[in-house]
Tab-separated table of N, CA, C and O in Angstrom:
chain	number	residue	atom	x	y	z
A	151	MET	N	38.895	-50.894	-43.981
A	151	MET	CA	37.807	-50.732	-43.046
A	151	MET	C	37.451	-49.243	-42.966
A	151	MET	O	38.321	-48.396	-42.836
A	152	ASN	N	36.180	-48.927	-43.049
A	152	ASN	CA	35.720	-47.548	-42.958
A	152	ASN	C	35.541	-47.150	-41.505
A	152	ASN	O	34.890	-47.840	-40.741
A	153	SER	N	36.120	-46.019	-41.151
A	153	SER	CA	35.969	-45.466	-39.819
A	153	SER	C	35.147	-44.191	-39.929
A	153	SER	O	35.614	-43.215	-40.502
A	154	VAL	N	33.922	-44.219	-39.403
A	154	VAL	CA	33.035	-43.067	-39.475
A	154	VAL	C	32.891	-42.472	-38.082
A	154	VAL	O	32.639	-43.187	-37.119
A	155	GLN	N	33.054	-41.151	-38.009
A	155	GLN	CA	32.889	-40.442	-36.751
A	155	GLN	C	31.884	-39.321	-36.944
A	155	GLN	O	31.885	-38.657	-37.979
A	156	ILE	N	31.043	-39.121	-35.947
A	156	ILE	CA	30.153	-37.971	-35.897
A	156	ILE	C	30.700	-37.093	-34.780
A	156	ILE	O	30.744	-37.502	-33.622
A	157	LEU	N	31.139	-35.888	-35.145
A	157	LEU	CA	31.736	-34.964	-34.186
A	157	LEU	C	30.863	-33.727	-34.069
A	157	LEU	O	30.412	-33.183	-35.078
A	158	VAL	N	30.617	-33.299	-32.834
A	158	VAL	CA	29.723	-32.169	-32.593
A	158	VAL	C	30.508	-31.066	-31.902
A	158	VAL	O	31.198	-31.302	-30.909
A	159	PHE	N	30.382	-29.858	-32.458
A	159	PHE	CA	30.998	-28.663	-31.883
A	159	PHE	C	29.902	-27.680	-31.522
A	159	PHE	O	28.918	-27.562	-32.232
A	160	GLN	N	30.117	-26.933	-30.439
A	160	GLN	CA	29.209	-25.845	-30.096
A	160	GLN	C	29.909	-24.534	-30.410
A	160	GLN	O	31.081	-24.351	-30.084
A	161	ARG	N	29.166	-23.623	-31.038
A	161	ARG	CA	29.731	-22.297	-31.292
A	161	ARG	C	29.657	-21.523	-29.981
A	161	ARG	O	28.588	-21.307	-29.427
A	162	THR	N	30.831	-21.116	-29.489
A	162	THR	CA	30.906	-20.414	-28.210
A	162	THR	C	31.003	-18.912	-28.393
A	162	THR	O	30.690	-18.155	-27.484
A	163	ALA	N	31.462	-18.482	-29.520
A	163	ALA	CA	31.544	-17.064	-29.892
A	163	ALA	C	31.367	-17.021	-31.401
A	163	ALA	O	31.211	-18.063	-32.046
A	164	ARG	N	31.434	-15.838	-31.971
A	164	ARG	CA	31.193	-15.723	-33.408
A	164	ARG	C	32.097	-16.644	-34.230
A	164	ARG	O	31.649	-17.303	-35.144
A	165	ASP	N	33.367	-16.675	-33.917
A	165	ASP	CA	34.295	-17.533	-34.649
A	165	ASP	C	35.067	-18.467	-33.734
A	165	ASP	O	36.272	-18.649	-33.889
A	166	ALA	N	34.378	-19.060	-32.761
A	166	ALA	CA	35.023	-19.999	-31.846
A	166	ALA	C	34.123	-21.215	-31.637
A	166	ALA	O	32.904	-21.096	-31.596
A	167	LEU	N	34.758	-22.366	-31.539
A	167	LEU	CA	34.045	-23.627	-31.348
A	167	LEU	C	34.616	-24.386	-30.164
A	167	LEU	O	35.812	-24.299	-29.884
A	168	ALA	N	33.775	-25.148	-29.498
A	168	ALA	CA	34.206	-26.074	-28.453
A	168	ALA	C	33.583	-27.424	-28.772
A	168	ALA	O	32.389	-27.511	-29.084
A	169	ILE	N	34.380	-28.475	-28.707
A	169	ILE	CA	33.863	-29.809	-29.027
A	169	ILE	C	32.982	-30.306	-27.882
A	169	ILE	O	33.252	-30.039	-26.711
A	170	VAL	N	31.905	-30.971	-28.232
A	170	VAL	CA	31.000	-31.588	-27.256
A	170	VAL	C	31.425	-33.046	-27.144
A	170	VAL	O	31.545	-33.745	-28.152
A	171	ALA	N	31.661	-33.493	-25.928
A	171	ALA	CA	32.103	-34.875	-25.710
A	171	ALA	C	31.100	-35.855	-26.300
A	171	ALA	O	29.883	-35.659	-26.186
A	172	ASN	N	31.618	-36.910	-26.926
A	172	ASN	CA	30.755	-37.892	-27.600
A	172	ASN	C	29.724	-38.503	-26.665
A	172	ASN	O	28.561	-38.653	-27.035
A	173	HIS	N	30.134	-38.859	-25.444
A	173	HIS	CA	29.181	-39.507	-24.533
A	173	HIS	C	28.064	-38.541	-24.125
A	173	HIS	O	26.916	-38.954	-23.965
A	174	LEU	N	28.380	-37.247	-23.981
A	174	LEU	CA	27.336	-36.273	-23.653
A	174	LEU	C	26.367	-36.092	-24.812
A	174	LEU	O	25.154	-36.008	-24.625
A	175	TRP	N	26.907	-36.037	-26.029
A	175	TRP	CA	26.055	-35.873	-27.207
A	175	TRP	C	25.156	-37.086	-27.392
A	175	TRP	O	23.967	-36.951	-27.689
A	176	GLU	N	25.699	-38.285	-27.229
A	176	GLU	CA	24.907	-39.521	-27.391
A	176	GLU	C	23.746	-39.541	-26.409
A	176	GLU	O	22.617	-39.851	-26.791
A	177	ARG	N	24.013	-39.207	-25.158
A	177	ARG	CA	22.945	-39.212	-24.154
A	177	ARG	C	21.896	-38.164	-24.484
A	177	ARG	O	20.702	-38.405	-24.348
A	178	PHE	N	22.326	-36.965	-24.916
A	178	PHE	CA	21.375	-35.911	-25.286
A	178	PHE	C	20.549	-36.320	-26.501
A	178	PHE	O	19.328	-36.179	-26.514
A	179	ALA	N	21.198	-36.832	-27.531
A	179	ALA	CA	20.519	-37.209	-28.773
A	179	ALA	C	19.497	-38.316	-28.542
A	179	ALA	O	18.474	-38.376	-29.228
A	180	ASN	N	19.749	-39.178	-27.563
A	180	ASN	CA	18.811	-40.258	-27.245
A	180	ASN	C	17.751	-39.829	-26.230
A	180	ASN	O	16.922	-40.639	-25.831
A	181	GLY	N	17.786	-38.572	-25.791
A	181	GLY	CA	16.804	-38.067	-24.840
A	181	GLY	C	17.061	-38.481	-23.413
A	181	GLY	O	16.211	-38.296	-22.549
A	182	GLY	N	18.243	-39.035	-23.134
A	182	GLY	CA	18.545	-39.538	-21.806
A	182	GLY	C	19.142	-38.531	-20.848
A	182	GLY	O	19.201	-38.778	-19.652
A	183	ALA	N	19.606	-37.396	-21.362
A	183	ALA	CA	20.234	-36.397	-20.499
A	183	ALA	C	20.197	-35.040	-21.199
A	183	ALA	O	20.145	-34.974	-22.425
A	184	PRO	N	20.242	-33.964	-20.421
A	184	PRO	CA	20.287	-32.637	-21.045
A	184	PRO	C	21.675	-32.365	-21.614
A	184	PRO	O	22.634	-33.062	-21.298
A	185	LEU	N	21.752	-31.362	-22.435
A	185	LEU	CA	23.043	-30.884	-22.913
A	185	LEU	C	23.537	-29.948	-21.815
A	185	LEU	O	23.110	-28.809	-21.709
A	186	GLU	N	24.389	-30.456	-20.966
A	186	GLU	CA	24.771	-29.793	-19.720
A	186	GLU	C	25.388	-28.415	-19.951
A	186	GLU	O	26.192	-28.221	-20.847
A	187	GLY	N	24.987	-27.486	-19.095
A	187	GLY	CA	25.542	-26.147	-19.116
A	187	GLY	C	25.092	-25.303	-20.290
A	187	GLY	O	25.639	-24.243	-20.540
A	188	ARG	N	24.090	-25.753	-21.021
A	188	ARG	CA	23.641	-25.013	-22.194
A	188	ARG	C	22.142	-24.796	-22.115
A	188	ARG	O	21.398	-25.676	-21.692
A	189	HIS	N	21.697	-23.618	-22.525
A	189	HIS	CA	20.267	-23.322	-22.599
A	189	HIS	C	20.063	-22.178	-23.579
A	189	HIS	O	21.000	-21.506	-23.978
A	190	GLY	N	18.818	-21.985	-23.978
A	190	GLY	CA	18.508	-20.972	-24.986
A	190	GLY	C	18.813	-21.502	-26.374
A	190	GLY	O	18.798	-22.700	-26.618
A	191	ARG	N	19.097	-20.604	-27.300
A	191	ARG	CA	19.454	-21.010	-28.672
A	191	ARG	C	20.922	-21.396	-28.695
A	191	ARG	O	21.780	-20.638	-28.268
A	192	VAL	N	21.205	-22.586	-29.202
A	192	VAL	CA	22.561	-23.104	-29.248
A	192	VAL	C	22.888	-23.473	-30.688
A	192	VAL	O	22.143	-24.227	-31.318
A	193	ASP	N	24.006	-22.933	-31.202
A	193	ASP	CA	24.474	-23.278	-32.547
A	193	ASP	C	25.460	-24.421	-32.445
A	193	ASP	O	26.438	-24.355	-31.686
A	194	LEU	N	25.186	-25.475	-33.215
A	194	LEU	CA	26.070	-26.635	-33.248
A	194	LEU	C	26.562	-26.853	-34.668
A	194	LEU	O	25.860	-26.549	-35.640
A	195	LEU	N	27.757	-27.392	-34.789
A	195	LEU	CA	28.307	-27.808	-36.072
A	195	LEU	C	28.569	-29.297	-35.963
A	195	LEU	O	29.369	-29.741	-35.130
A	196	VAL	N	27.853	-30.080	-36.768
A	196	VAL	CA	27.968	-31.535	-36.735
A	196	VAL	C	28.751	-31.968	-37.965
A	196	VAL	O	28.339	-31.718	-39.101
A	197	LEU	N	29.900	-32.616	-37.729
A	197	LEU	CA	30.754	-33.090	-38.820
A	197	LEU	C	30.654	-34.598	-38.937
A	197	LEU	O	30.673	-35.306	-37.924
A	198	THR	N	30.553	-35.090	-40.156
A	198	THR	CA	30.636	-36.517	-40.426
A	198	THR	C	31.974	-36.747	-41.106
A	198	THR	O	32.215	-36.239	-42.205
A	199	VAL	N	32.850	-37.493	-40.428
A	199	VAL	CA	34.208	-37.724	-40.918
A	199	VAL	C	34.386	-39.217	-41.165
A	199	VAL	O	34.138	-40.035	-40.286
A	200	ARG	N	34.822	-39.543	-42.384
A	200	ARG	CA	35.098	-40.943	-42.736
A	200	ARG	C	36.558	-41.045	-43.167
A	200	ARG	O	36.989	-40.392	-44.099
A	201	ASN	N	37.310	-41.854	-42.450
A	201	ASN	CA	38.724	-42.076	-42.747
A	201	ASN	C	39.502	-40.773	-42.890
A	201	ASN	O	40.307	-40.597	-43.795
A	202	GLY	N	39.234	-39.814	-42.003
A	202	GLY	CA	39.974	-38.564	-41.992
A	202	GLY	C	39.508	-37.524	-42.990
A	202	GLY	O	40.109	-36.467	-43.115
A	203	ILE	N	38.429	-37.817	-43.716
A	203	ILE	CA	37.896	-36.870	-44.699
A	203	ILE	C	36.497	-36.460	-44.266
A	203	ILE	O	35.634	-37.305	-44.019
A	204	CYS	N	36.272	-35.153	-44.180
A	204	CYS	CA	34.958	-34.635	-43.789
A	204	CYS	C	34.010	-34.762	-44.975
A	204	CYS	O	34.218	-34.150	-46.011
A	205	GLU	N	32.977	-35.560	-44.810
A	205	GLU	CA	32.000	-35.761	-45.877
A	205	GLU	C	30.821	-34.808	-45.772
A	205	GLU	O	30.179	-34.509	-46.767
A	206	GLU	N	30.531	-34.363	-44.548
A	206	GLU	CA	29.354	-33.510	-44.370
A	206	GLU	C	29.553	-32.609	-43.164
A	206	GLU	O	30.092	-33.020	-42.145
A	207	ALA	N	29.134	-31.360	-43.301
A	207	ALA	CA	29.157	-30.401	-42.198
A	207	ALA	C	27.760	-29.799	-42.100
A	207	ALA	O	27.288	-29.169	-43.035
A	208	ASP	N	27.102	-30.033	-40.970
A	208	ASP	CA	25.734	-29.552	-40.769
A	208	ASP	C	25.698	-28.523	-39.650
A	208	ASP	O	25.853	-28.866	-38.485
A	209	PRO	N	25.489	-27.254	-39.987
A	209	PRO	CA	25.301	-26.241	-38.946
A	209	PRO	C	23.825	-26.205	-38.545
A	209	PRO	O	22.959	-25.940	-39.367
A	210	ILE	N	23.537	-26.547	-37.292
A	210	ILE	CA	22.152	-26.568	-36.822
A	210	ILE	C	22.012	-25.692	-35.587
A	210	ILE	O	22.962	-25.474	-34.850
A	211	THR	N	20.820	-25.180	-35.378
A	211	THR	CA	20.508	-24.396	-34.190
A	211	THR	C	19.422	-25.130	-33.418
A	211	THR	O	18.412	-25.526	-33.996
A	212	LEU	N	19.659	-25.321	-32.137
A	212	LEU	CA	18.684	-25.973	-31.271
A	212	LEU	C	18.167	-24.970	-30.255
A	212	LEU	O	18.905	-24.100	-29.795
A	213	ASP	N	16.913	-25.097	-29.893
A	213	ASP	CA	16.333	-24.330	-28.791
A	213	ASP	C	16.275	-25.257	-27.591
A	213	ASP	O	15.604	-26.297	-27.636
A	214	LEU	N	16.998	-24.877	-26.530
A	214	LEU	CA	17.037	-25.687	-25.316
A	214	LEU	C	16.344	-24.940	-24.185
A	214	LEU	O	16.468	-23.722	-24.068
A	215	ASP	N	15.633	-25.699	-23.344
A	215	ASP	CA	14.980	-25.073	-22.194
A	215	ASP	C	16.014	-24.785	-21.108
A	215	ASP	O	17.203	-25.055	-21.277
A	216	ALA	N	15.564	-24.262	-19.978
A	216	ALA	CA	16.469	-23.870	-18.898
A	216	ALA	C	17.231	-25.055	-18.310
A	216	ALA	O	18.272	-24.880	-17.682
A	217	ASN	N	16.729	-26.270	-18.533
A	217	ASN	CA	17.393	-27.469	-18.021
A	217	ASN	C	18.314	-28.124	-19.041
A	217	ASN	O	18.968	-29.111	-18.735
A	218	GLY	N	18.343	-27.608	-20.263
A	218	GLY	CA	19.228	-28.172	-21.282
A	218	GLY	C	18.585	-29.203	-22.187
A	218	GLY	O	19.272	-29.867	-22.960
A	219	TYR	N	17.260	-29.362	-22.121
A	219	TYR	CA	16.557	-30.307	-22.987
A	219	TYR	C	15.997	-29.587	-24.209
A	219	TYR	O	15.684	-28.396	-24.160
A	220	LEU	N	15.819	-30.318	-25.281
A	220	LEU	CA	15.316	-29.784	-26.534
A	220	LEU	C	13.887	-29.289	-26.381
A	220	LEU	O	13.035	-29.974	-25.820
A	221	VAL	N	13.635	-28.081	-26.892
A	221	VAL	CA	12.288	-27.523	-26.908
A	221	VAL	C	11.662	-27.921	-28.236
A	221	VAL	O	12.191	-27.615	-29.296
A	222	ARG	N	10.565	-28.614	-28.159
A	222	ARG	CA	9.871	-29.029	-29.384
A	222	ARG	C	8.828	-27.990	-29.746
A	222	ARG	O	8.119	-27.484	-28.893
A	223	ARG	N	8.740	-27.702	-31.009
A	223	ARG	CA	7.775	-26.712	-31.499
A	223	ARG	C	6.575	-27.437	-32.089
A	223	ARG	O	6.725	-28.344	-32.891
A	224	GLU	N	5.403	-27.035	-31.647
A	224	GLU	CA	4.163	-27.579	-32.204
A	224	GLU	C	3.292	-26.427	-32.651
A	224	GLU	O	3.171	-25.426	-31.950
A	225	PHE	N	2.700	-26.586	-33.797
A	225	PHE	CA	1.797	-25.571	-34.324
A	225	PHE	C	0.451	-26.230	-34.581
A	225	PHE	O	0.364	-27.213	-35.310
A	226	ARG	N	-0.550	-25.702	-33.968
A	226	ARG	CA	-1.907	-26.200	-34.190
A	226	ARG	C	-2.660	-25.131	-34.978
A	226	ARG	O	-2.820	-24.012	-34.514
A	227	LEU	N	-3.089	-25.518	-36.125
A	227	LEU	CA	-3.786	-24.583	-37.010
A	227	LEU	C	-5.253	-24.943	-37.083
A	227	LEU	O	-5.617	-26.114	-37.259
A	228	ARG	N	-6.082	-23.950	-36.965
A	228	ARG	CA	-7.513	-24.187	-37.124
A	228	ARG	C	-7.788	-24.445	-38.597
A	228	ARG	O	-7.238	-23.765	-39.476
A	229	PRO	N	-8.644	-25.411	-38.884
A	229	PRO	CA	-8.956	-25.672	-40.298
A	229	PRO	C	-9.667	-24.485	-40.932
A	229	PRO	O	-10.466	-23.800	-40.286
A	230	LEU	N	-9.317	-24.244	-42.170
A	230	LEU	CA	-9.994	-23.196	-42.923
A	230	LEU	C	-11.288	-23.754	-43.499
A	230	LEU	O	-11.421	-24.970	-43.683
A	231	PRO	N	-12.228	-22.907	-43.806
A	231	PRO	CA	-13.485	-23.404	-44.398
A	231	PRO	C	-13.208	-24.098	-45.735
A	231	PRO	O	-12.333	-23.681	-46.494
A	232	ALA	N	-13.924	-25.154	-45.966
A	232	ALA	CA	-13.767	-25.885	-47.231
A	232	ALA	C	-14.341	-25.042	-48.363
A	232	ALA	O	-15.515	-24.677	-48.346
A	233	HIS	N	-13.470	-24.718	-49.303
A	233	HIS	CA	-13.897	-23.910	-50.441
A	233	HIS	C	-12.952	-24.230	-51.602
A	233	HIS	O	-11.733	-24.256	-51.415
A	234	PRO	N	-13.478	-24.472	-52.797
A	234	PRO	CA	-12.600	-24.862	-53.914
A	234	PRO	C	-11.596	-23.779	-54.319
A	234	PRO	O	-10.547	-24.092	-54.871
A	235	ALA	N	-11.862	-22.526	-54.020
A	235	ALA	CA	-10.936	-21.452	-54.406
A	235	ALA	C	-9.905	-21.166	-53.316
A	235	ALA	O	-9.059	-20.297	-53.481
A	236	LEU	N	-9.950	-21.914	-52.228
A	236	LEU	CA	-9.077	-21.650	-51.092
A	236	LEU	C	-8.022	-22.746	-50.975
A	236	LEU	O	-8.344	-23.928	-50.911
A	237	PHE	N	-6.758	-22.341	-51.001
A	237	PHE	CA	-5.639	-23.273	-50.829
A	237	PHE	C	-4.925	-22.923	-49.532
A	237	PHE	O	-4.468	-21.794	-49.355
A	238	ASP	N	-4.846	-23.869	-48.615
A	238	ASP	CA	-4.228	-23.638	-47.309
A	238	ASP	C	-2.738	-23.980	-47.384
A	238	ASP	O	-2.349	-25.143	-47.365
A	239	ALA	N	-1.903	-22.960	-47.459
A	239	ALA	CA	-0.453	-23.155	-47.557
A	239	ALA	C	0.255	-22.880	-46.239
A	239	ALA	O	1.476	-22.803	-46.195
A	240	ARG	N	-0.491	-22.741	-45.158
A	240	ARG	CA	0.124	-22.401	-43.874
A	240	ARG	C	1.144	-23.429	-43.427
A	240	ARG	O	2.216	-23.076	-42.945
A	241	ARG	N	0.841	-24.699	-43.585
A	241	ARG	CA	1.784	-25.747	-43.159
A	241	ARG	C	3.082	-25.690	-43.961
A	241	ARG	O	4.157	-25.901	-43.417
A	242	ILE	N	2.978	-25.412	-45.245
A	242	ILE	CA	4.170	-25.308	-46.089
A	242	ILE	C	5.051	-24.164	-45.611
A	242	ILE	O	6.269	-24.307	-45.478
A	243	PHE	N	4.454	-23.016	-45.330
A	243	PHE	CA	5.230	-21.871	-44.862
A	243	PHE	C	5.857	-22.133	-43.495
A	243	PHE	O	7.009	-21.774	-43.257
A	244	ILE	N	5.131	-22.760	-42.599
A	244	ILE	CA	5.670	-23.070	-41.273
A	244	ILE	C	6.812	-24.062	-41.390
A	244	ILE	O	7.860	-23.897	-40.758
A	245	ARG	N	6.661	-25.105	-42.192
A	245	ARG	CA	7.728	-26.085	-42.395
A	245	ARG	C	8.992	-25.422	-42.944
A	245	ARG	O	10.100	-25.691	-42.502
A	246	ARG	N	8.794	-24.545	-43.924
A	246	ARG	CA	9.946	-23.851	-44.509
A	246	ARG	C	10.625	-22.947	-43.477
A	246	ARG	O	11.846	-22.899	-43.376
A	247	TYR	N	9.833	-22.222	-42.701
A	247	TYR	CA	10.396	-21.369	-41.661
A	247	TYR	C	11.217	-22.195	-40.671
A	247	TYR	O	12.348	-21.841	-40.325
A	248	LEU	N	10.637	-23.300	-40.189
A	248	LEU	CA	11.345	-24.120	-39.211
A	248	LEU	C	12.629	-24.706	-39.781
A	248	LEU	O	13.645	-24.793	-39.090
A	249	LYS	N	12.593	-25.094	-41.030
A	249	LYS	CA	13.792	-25.652	-41.663
A	249	LYS	C	14.907	-24.618	-41.719
A	249	LYS	O	16.056	-24.902	-41.398
A	250	HIS	N	14.592	-23.397	-42.102
A	250	HIS	CA	15.614	-22.367	-42.246
A	250	HIS	C	15.967	-21.695	-40.923
A	250	HIS	O	17.086	-21.212	-40.763
A	251	ALA	N	15.051	-21.664	-39.983
A	251	ALA	CA	15.329	-21.044	-38.688
A	251	ALA	C	16.267	-21.900	-37.851
A	251	ALA	O	16.870	-21.420	-36.905
A	252	ALA	N	16.399	-23.166	-38.193
A	252	ALA	CA	17.224	-24.084	-37.416
A	252	ALA	C	18.615	-24.260	-38.011
A	252	ALA	O	19.295	-25.218	-37.707
A	253	HIS	N	19.038	-23.334	-38.868
A	253	HIS	CA	20.374	-23.401	-39.462
A	253	HIS	C	21.078	-22.064	-39.319
A	253	HIS	O	20.441	-21.025	-39.246
A	254	TRP	N	22.392	-22.108	-39.307
A	254	TRP	CA	23.208	-20.900	-39.290
A	254	TRP	C	24.326	-21.099	-40.303
A	254	TRP	O	24.560	-22.209	-40.769
A	255	GLN	N	24.994	-20.053	-40.660
A	255	GLN	CA	26.021	-20.121	-41.704
A	255	GLN	C	27.405	-19.970	-41.082
A	255	GLN	O	27.791	-18.880	-40.694
A	256	PRO	N	28.174	-21.069	-40.978
A	256	PRO	CA	29.522	-20.945	-40.419
A	256	PRO	C	30.464	-20.287	-41.428
A	256	PRO	O	30.312	-20.456	-42.635
A	257	SER	N	31.425	-19.546	-40.903
A	257	SER	CA	32.412	-18.915	-41.773
A	257	SER	C	33.419	-19.963	-42.261
A	257	SER	O	33.538	-21.049	-41.687
A	258	GLU	N	34.136	-19.613	-43.288
A	258	GLU	CA	35.175	-20.496	-43.829
A	258	GLU	C	36.234	-20.786	-42.759
A	258	GLU	O	36.687	-21.924	-42.622
A	259	GLN	N	36.603	-19.760	-41.992
A	259	GLN	CA	37.608	-19.927	-40.943
A	259	GLN	C	37.117	-20.874	-39.850
A	259	GLN	O	37.893	-21.670	-39.309
A	260	LEU	N	35.842	-20.792	-39.531
A	260	LEU	CA	35.280	-21.655	-38.498
A	260	LEU	C	35.304	-23.121	-38.946
A	260	LEU	O	35.653	-24.004	-38.164
A	261	LEU	N	34.961	-23.366	-40.187
A	261	LEU	CA	35.030	-24.732	-40.716
A	261	LEU	C	36.463	-25.247	-40.710
A	261	LEU	O	36.720	-26.394	-40.313
A	262	GLU	N	37.393	-24.418	-41.134
A	262	GLU	CA	38.803	-24.816	-41.143
A	262	GLU	C	39.287	-25.131	-39.725
A	262	GLU	O	40.019	-26.093	-39.506
A	263	HIS	N	38.854	-24.325	-38.765
A	263	HIS	CA	39.225	-24.538	-37.364
A	263	HIS	C	38.695	-25.880	-36.859
A	263	HIS	O	39.406	-26.632	-36.188
A	264	ALA	N	37.435	-26.189	-37.170
A	264	ALA	CA	36.837	-27.460	-36.746
A	264	ALA	C	37.571	-28.646	-37.368
A	264	ALA	O	37.873	-29.626	-36.687
A	265	LEU	N	37.865	-28.553	-38.652
A	265	LEU	CA	38.576	-29.637	-39.329
A	265	LEU	C	39.973	-29.825	-38.744
A	265	LEU	O	40.436	-30.959	-38.569
A	266	ALA	N	40.645	-28.724	-38.440
A	266	ALA	CA	41.992	-28.811	-37.867
A	266	ALA	C	41.962	-29.475	-36.492
A	266	ALA	O	42.871	-30.232	-36.145
A	267	GLN	N	40.909	-29.209	-35.701
A	267	GLN	CA	40.811	-29.796	-34.357
A	267	GLN	C	40.717	-31.307	-34.390
A	267	GLN	O	41.182	-31.985	-33.480
A	268	VAL	N	40.105	-31.838	-35.437
A	268	VAL	CA	39.934	-33.294	-35.518
A	268	VAL	C	40.884	-33.940	-36.526
A	268	VAL	O	40.815	-35.134	-36.756
A	269	GLY	N	41.736	-33.128	-37.137
A	269	GLY	CA	42.717	-33.663	-38.076
A	269	GLY	C	42.097	-34.201	-39.348
A	269	GLY	O	42.570	-35.191	-39.904
A	270	ALA	N	41.029	-33.568	-39.813
A	270	ALA	CA	40.337	-34.028	-41.017
A	270	ALA	C	40.561	-33.039	-42.155
A	270	ALA	O	40.922	-31.885	-41.940
A	271	THR	N	40.341	-33.512	-43.366
A	271	THR	CA	40.403	-32.657	-44.542
A	271	THR	C	39.036	-32.669	-45.206
A	271	THR	O	38.195	-33.523	-44.914
A	272	ARG	N	38.826	-31.727	-46.106
A	272	ARG	CA	37.565	-31.678	-46.844
A	272	ARG	C	37.566	-32.724	-47.937
A	272	ARG	O	38.611	-33.158	-48.395
A	273	VAL	N	36.369	-33.063	-48.388
A	273	VAL	CA	36.247	-33.947	-49.548
A	273	VAL	C	36.930	-33.260	-50.712
A	273	VAL	O	36.720	-32.078	-50.959
A	274	GLY	N	37.781	-33.981	-51.423
A	274	GLY	CA	38.463	-33.403	-52.578
A	274	GLY	C	39.842	-32.875	-52.253
A	274	GLY	O	40.656	-32.672	-53.131
A	275	GLU	N	40.149	-32.633	-50.968
A	275	GLU	CA	41.472	-32.193	-50.586
A	275	GLU	C	42.317	-33.414	-50.265
A	275	GLU	O	41.841	-34.392	-49.720
A	276	LEU	N	43.572	-33.343	-50.580
A	276	LEU	CA	44.486	-34.416	-50.245
A	276	LEU	C	45.302	-34.011	-49.027
A	276	LEU	O	45.785	-32.887	-48.950
A	277	ALA	N	45.454	-34.923	-48.105
A	277	ALA	CA	46.278	-34.639	-46.930
A	277	ALA	C	47.731	-34.651	-47.340
A	277	ALA	O	48.170	-35.496	-48.117
A	278	SER	N	48.503	-33.683	-46.857
A	278	SER	CA	49.928	-33.653	-47.196
A	278	SER	C	50.674	-34.654	-46.318
A	278	SER	O	50.380	-34.818	-45.143
A	279	THR	N	51.616	-35.336	-46.934
A	279	THR	CA	52.390	-36.348	-46.175
A	279	THR	C	53.847	-35.998	-46.161
A	279	THR	O	54.340	-35.238	-46.920
């Protein structure tokens, strides 16, 4: 039987993590409650663990309002004049910016710390018995 867990950590300092309780994350992810005690830019590390092996680690950055809810970004662009020599790439650049602005780079030690907290190993590593 496959056991899949989604574990969420908040970066509390440069090389420190605190786990976010599953019930709090579920309520926040479904839009039912704020991420309590958090506001501004928040760095999260989301781990997908299957049978004790970490399959995916996603470092994401969220912008939260003063109440702890997700701030959604909307960009309204005025249409450019129709001209065959004009290519409007503004949406592509904005999409790329948003994709990269919402990620951070965790250190190797930080990843190891997160894995140790949940007793998981990386894909390709064998657990010692």
